[in-house]
PDB file of C-alpha atoms in Angstrom:
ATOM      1  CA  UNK A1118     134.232  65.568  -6.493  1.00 87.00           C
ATOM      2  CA  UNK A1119     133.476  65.643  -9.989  1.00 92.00           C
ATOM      3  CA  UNK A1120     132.423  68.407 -11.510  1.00 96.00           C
ATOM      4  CA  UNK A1121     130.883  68.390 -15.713  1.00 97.00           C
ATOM      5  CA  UNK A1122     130.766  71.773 -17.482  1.00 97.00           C
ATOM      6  CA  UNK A1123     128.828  72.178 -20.882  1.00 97.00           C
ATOM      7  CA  UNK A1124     129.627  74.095 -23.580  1.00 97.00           C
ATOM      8  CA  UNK A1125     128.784  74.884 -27.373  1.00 97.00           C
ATOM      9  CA  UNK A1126     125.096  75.187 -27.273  1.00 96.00           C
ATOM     10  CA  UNK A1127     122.992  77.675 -29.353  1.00 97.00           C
ATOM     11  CA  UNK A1128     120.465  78.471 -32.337  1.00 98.00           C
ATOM     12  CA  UNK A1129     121.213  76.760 -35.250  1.00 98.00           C
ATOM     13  CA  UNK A1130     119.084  76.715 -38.838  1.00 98.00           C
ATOM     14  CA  UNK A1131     118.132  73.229 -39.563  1.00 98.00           C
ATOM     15  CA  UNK A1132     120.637  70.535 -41.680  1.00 98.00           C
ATOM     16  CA  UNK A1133     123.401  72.946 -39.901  1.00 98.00           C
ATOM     17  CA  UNK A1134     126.180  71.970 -37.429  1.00 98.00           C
ATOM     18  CA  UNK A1135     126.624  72.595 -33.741  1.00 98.00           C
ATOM     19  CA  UNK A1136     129.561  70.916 -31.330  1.00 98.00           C
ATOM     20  CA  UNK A1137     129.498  70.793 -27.841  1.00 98.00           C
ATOM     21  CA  UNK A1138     131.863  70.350 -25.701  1.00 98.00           C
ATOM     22  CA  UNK A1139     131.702  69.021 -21.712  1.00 97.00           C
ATOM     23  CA  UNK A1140     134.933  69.523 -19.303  1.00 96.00           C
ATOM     24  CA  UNK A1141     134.938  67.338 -16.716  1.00 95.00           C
ATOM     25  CA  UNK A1142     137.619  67.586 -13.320  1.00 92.00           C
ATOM     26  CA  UNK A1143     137.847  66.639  -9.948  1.00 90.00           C
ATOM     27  CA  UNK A1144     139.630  63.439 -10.987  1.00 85.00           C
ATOM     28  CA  UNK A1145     141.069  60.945 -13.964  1.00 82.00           C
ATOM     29  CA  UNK A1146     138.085  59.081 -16.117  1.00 87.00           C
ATOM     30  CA  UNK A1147     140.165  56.571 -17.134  1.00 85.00           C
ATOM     31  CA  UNK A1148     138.068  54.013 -15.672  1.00 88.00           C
ATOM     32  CA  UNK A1149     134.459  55.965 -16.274  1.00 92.00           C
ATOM     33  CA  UNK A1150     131.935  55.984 -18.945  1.00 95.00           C
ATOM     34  CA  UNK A1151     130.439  59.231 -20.398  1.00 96.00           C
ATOM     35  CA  UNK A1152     126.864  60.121 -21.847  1.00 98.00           C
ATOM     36  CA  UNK A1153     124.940  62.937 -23.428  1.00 98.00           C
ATOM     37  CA  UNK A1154     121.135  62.981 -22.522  1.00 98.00           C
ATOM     38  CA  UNK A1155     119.230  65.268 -23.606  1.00 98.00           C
ATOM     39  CA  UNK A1156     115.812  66.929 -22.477  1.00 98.00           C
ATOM     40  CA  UNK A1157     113.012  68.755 -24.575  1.00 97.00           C
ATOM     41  CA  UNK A1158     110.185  70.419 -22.637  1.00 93.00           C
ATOM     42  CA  UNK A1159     107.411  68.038 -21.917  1.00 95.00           C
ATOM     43  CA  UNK A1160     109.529  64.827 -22.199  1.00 97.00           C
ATOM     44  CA  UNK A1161     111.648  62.436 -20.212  1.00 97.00           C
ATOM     45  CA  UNK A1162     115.694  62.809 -20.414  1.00 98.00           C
ATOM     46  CA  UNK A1163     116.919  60.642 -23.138  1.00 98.00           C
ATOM     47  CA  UNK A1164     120.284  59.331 -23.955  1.00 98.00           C
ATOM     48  CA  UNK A1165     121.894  60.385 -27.275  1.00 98.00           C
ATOM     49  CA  UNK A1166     124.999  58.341 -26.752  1.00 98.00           C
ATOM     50  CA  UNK A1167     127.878  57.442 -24.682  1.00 98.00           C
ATOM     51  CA  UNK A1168     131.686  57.113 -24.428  1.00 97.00           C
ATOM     52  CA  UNK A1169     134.096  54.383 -22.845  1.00 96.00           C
ATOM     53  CA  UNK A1170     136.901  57.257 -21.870  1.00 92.00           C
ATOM     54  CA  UNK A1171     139.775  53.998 -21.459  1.00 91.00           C
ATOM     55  CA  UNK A1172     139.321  52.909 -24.931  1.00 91.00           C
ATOM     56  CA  UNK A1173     137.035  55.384 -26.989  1.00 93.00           C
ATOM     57  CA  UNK A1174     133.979  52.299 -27.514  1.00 96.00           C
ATOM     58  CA  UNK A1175     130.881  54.574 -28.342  1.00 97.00           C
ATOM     59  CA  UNK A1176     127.176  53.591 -28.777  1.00 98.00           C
ATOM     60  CA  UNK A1177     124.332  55.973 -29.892  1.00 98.00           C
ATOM     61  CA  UNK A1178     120.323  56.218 -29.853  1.00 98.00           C
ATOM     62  CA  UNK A1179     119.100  54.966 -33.050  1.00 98.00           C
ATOM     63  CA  UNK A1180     117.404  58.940 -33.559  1.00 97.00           C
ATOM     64  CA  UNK A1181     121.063  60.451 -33.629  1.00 98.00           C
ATOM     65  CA  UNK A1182     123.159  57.388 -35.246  1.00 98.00           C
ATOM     66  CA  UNK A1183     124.880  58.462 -38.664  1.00 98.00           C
ATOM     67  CA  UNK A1184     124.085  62.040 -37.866  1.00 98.00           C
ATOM     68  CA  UNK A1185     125.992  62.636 -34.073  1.00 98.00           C
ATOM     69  CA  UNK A1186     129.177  61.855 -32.944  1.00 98.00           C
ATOM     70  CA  UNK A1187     131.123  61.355 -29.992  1.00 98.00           C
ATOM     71  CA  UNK A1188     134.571  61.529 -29.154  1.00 97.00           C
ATOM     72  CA  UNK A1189     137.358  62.614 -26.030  1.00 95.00           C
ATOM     73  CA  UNK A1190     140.337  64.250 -25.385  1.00 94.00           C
ATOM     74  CA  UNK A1191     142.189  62.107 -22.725  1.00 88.00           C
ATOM     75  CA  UNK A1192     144.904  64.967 -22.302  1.00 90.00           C
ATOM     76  CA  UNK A1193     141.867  67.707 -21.793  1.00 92.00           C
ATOM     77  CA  UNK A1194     139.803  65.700 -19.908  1.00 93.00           C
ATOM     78  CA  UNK A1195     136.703  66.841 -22.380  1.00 96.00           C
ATOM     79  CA  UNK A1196     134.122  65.139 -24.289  1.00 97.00           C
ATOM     80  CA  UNK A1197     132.835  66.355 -27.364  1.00 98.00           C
ATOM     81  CA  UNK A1198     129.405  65.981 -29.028  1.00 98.00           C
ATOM     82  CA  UNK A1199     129.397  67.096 -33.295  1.00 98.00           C
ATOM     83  CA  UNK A1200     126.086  67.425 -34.251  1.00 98.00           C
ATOM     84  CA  UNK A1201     125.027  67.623 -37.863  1.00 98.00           C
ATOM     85  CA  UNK A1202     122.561  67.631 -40.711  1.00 98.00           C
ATOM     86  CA  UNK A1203     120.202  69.151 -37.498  1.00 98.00           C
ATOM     87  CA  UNK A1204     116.494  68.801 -36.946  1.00 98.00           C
ATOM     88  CA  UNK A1205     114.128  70.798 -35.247  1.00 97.00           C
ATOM     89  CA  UNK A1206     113.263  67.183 -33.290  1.00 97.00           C
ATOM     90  CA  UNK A1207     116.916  67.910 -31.885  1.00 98.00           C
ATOM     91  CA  UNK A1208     116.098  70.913 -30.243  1.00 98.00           C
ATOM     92  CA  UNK A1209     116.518  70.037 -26.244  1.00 98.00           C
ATOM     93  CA  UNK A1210     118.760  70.857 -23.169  1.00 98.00           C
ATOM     94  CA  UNK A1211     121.843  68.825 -23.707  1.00 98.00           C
ATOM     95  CA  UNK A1212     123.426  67.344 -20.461  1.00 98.00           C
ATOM     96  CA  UNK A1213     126.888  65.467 -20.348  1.00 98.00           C
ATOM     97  CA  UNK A1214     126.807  62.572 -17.364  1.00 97.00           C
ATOM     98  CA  UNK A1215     129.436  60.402 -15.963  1.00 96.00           C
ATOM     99  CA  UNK A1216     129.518  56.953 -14.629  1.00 94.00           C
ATOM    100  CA  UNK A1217     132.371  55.136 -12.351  1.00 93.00           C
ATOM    101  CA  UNK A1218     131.955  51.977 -14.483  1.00 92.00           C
ATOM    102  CA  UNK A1219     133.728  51.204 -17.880  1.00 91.00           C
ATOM    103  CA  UNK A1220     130.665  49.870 -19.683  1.00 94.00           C
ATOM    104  CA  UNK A1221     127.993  52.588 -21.610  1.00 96.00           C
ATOM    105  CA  UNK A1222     124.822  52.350 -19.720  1.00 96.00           C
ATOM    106  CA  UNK A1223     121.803  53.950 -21.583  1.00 97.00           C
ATOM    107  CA  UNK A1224     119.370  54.784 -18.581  1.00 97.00           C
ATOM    108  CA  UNK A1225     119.866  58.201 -16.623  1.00 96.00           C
ATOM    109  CA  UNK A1226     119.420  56.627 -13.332  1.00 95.00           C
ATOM    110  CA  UNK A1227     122.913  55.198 -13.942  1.00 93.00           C
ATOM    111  CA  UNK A1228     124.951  58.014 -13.779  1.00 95.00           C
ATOM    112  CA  UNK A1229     126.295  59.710 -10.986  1.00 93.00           C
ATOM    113  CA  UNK A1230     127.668  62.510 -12.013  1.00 96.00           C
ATOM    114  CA  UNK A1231     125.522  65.547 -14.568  1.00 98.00           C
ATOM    115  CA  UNK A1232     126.579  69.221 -15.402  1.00 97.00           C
ATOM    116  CA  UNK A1233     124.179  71.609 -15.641  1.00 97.00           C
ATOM    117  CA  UNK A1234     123.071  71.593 -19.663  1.00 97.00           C
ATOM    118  CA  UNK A1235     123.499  73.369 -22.623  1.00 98.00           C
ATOM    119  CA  UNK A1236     120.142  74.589 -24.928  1.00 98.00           C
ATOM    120  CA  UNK A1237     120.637  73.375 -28.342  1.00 98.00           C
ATOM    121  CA  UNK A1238     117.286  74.901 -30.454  1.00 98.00           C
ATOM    122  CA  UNK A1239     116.733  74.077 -34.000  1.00 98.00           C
ATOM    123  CA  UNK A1240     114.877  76.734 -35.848  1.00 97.00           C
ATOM    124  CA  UNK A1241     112.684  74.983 -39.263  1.00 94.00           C
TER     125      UNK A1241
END
């Protein structure tokens, strides 16, 4: 079974820097595609961006792109999410999702596979 675990979340002034990190186990992702959704109260779960694990492809939501980026560590079996120049907008639960297919698919309903999120908040 796979299991996600979230990391790295917290209270961070805004234009600052967070990373977070998501461990996944239970087996190899070579074949998988990773997201990062995230949640703020009132709203739907979006997707921030994704990750091809086999050869590193990433995509992003126009709201994060030049600001967020993705990348893994094969030999750790982690994805990573570095967050900068931060907005108060950004302030969410964070969740890292995985998907048995080696494509990045934008919609939640995709993905198999969630950990439990991370609260990222954003102070002005």
């Amino acid at each position: 079974q796979v299991q996600l675990v979230e990391s790295g979340g917290g209270l961070v002034q805004a234009g600052g820097s967070l990373r977070l990190s998501c461990a996944g186990s239970g087996r190899t992702f070579s074949s998988y595609s990773m997201a990062w959704f995230r949640q703020a109260p009132g709203k739907d779960r979006e997707f921030v961006g994704g990750i091809t694990w086999s050869s590193g492809g990433t995509a992003y939501a126009d709201s994060v792109k030049g600001r967020f980026t993705i990348s893994r560590d094969n030999a750790k079996n982690t994805m990573y999410l570095q967050m900068n120049s931060l907005k108060p907008e950004d302030t969410a639960v964070y969740y890292c999702a995985a998907n048995p297919v080696p494509w990045i698919l934008r919609n939640k309903e995709a993905y198999d596979y969630w950990g439990q999120g991370t609260q990222v908040t954003v102070s002005s």
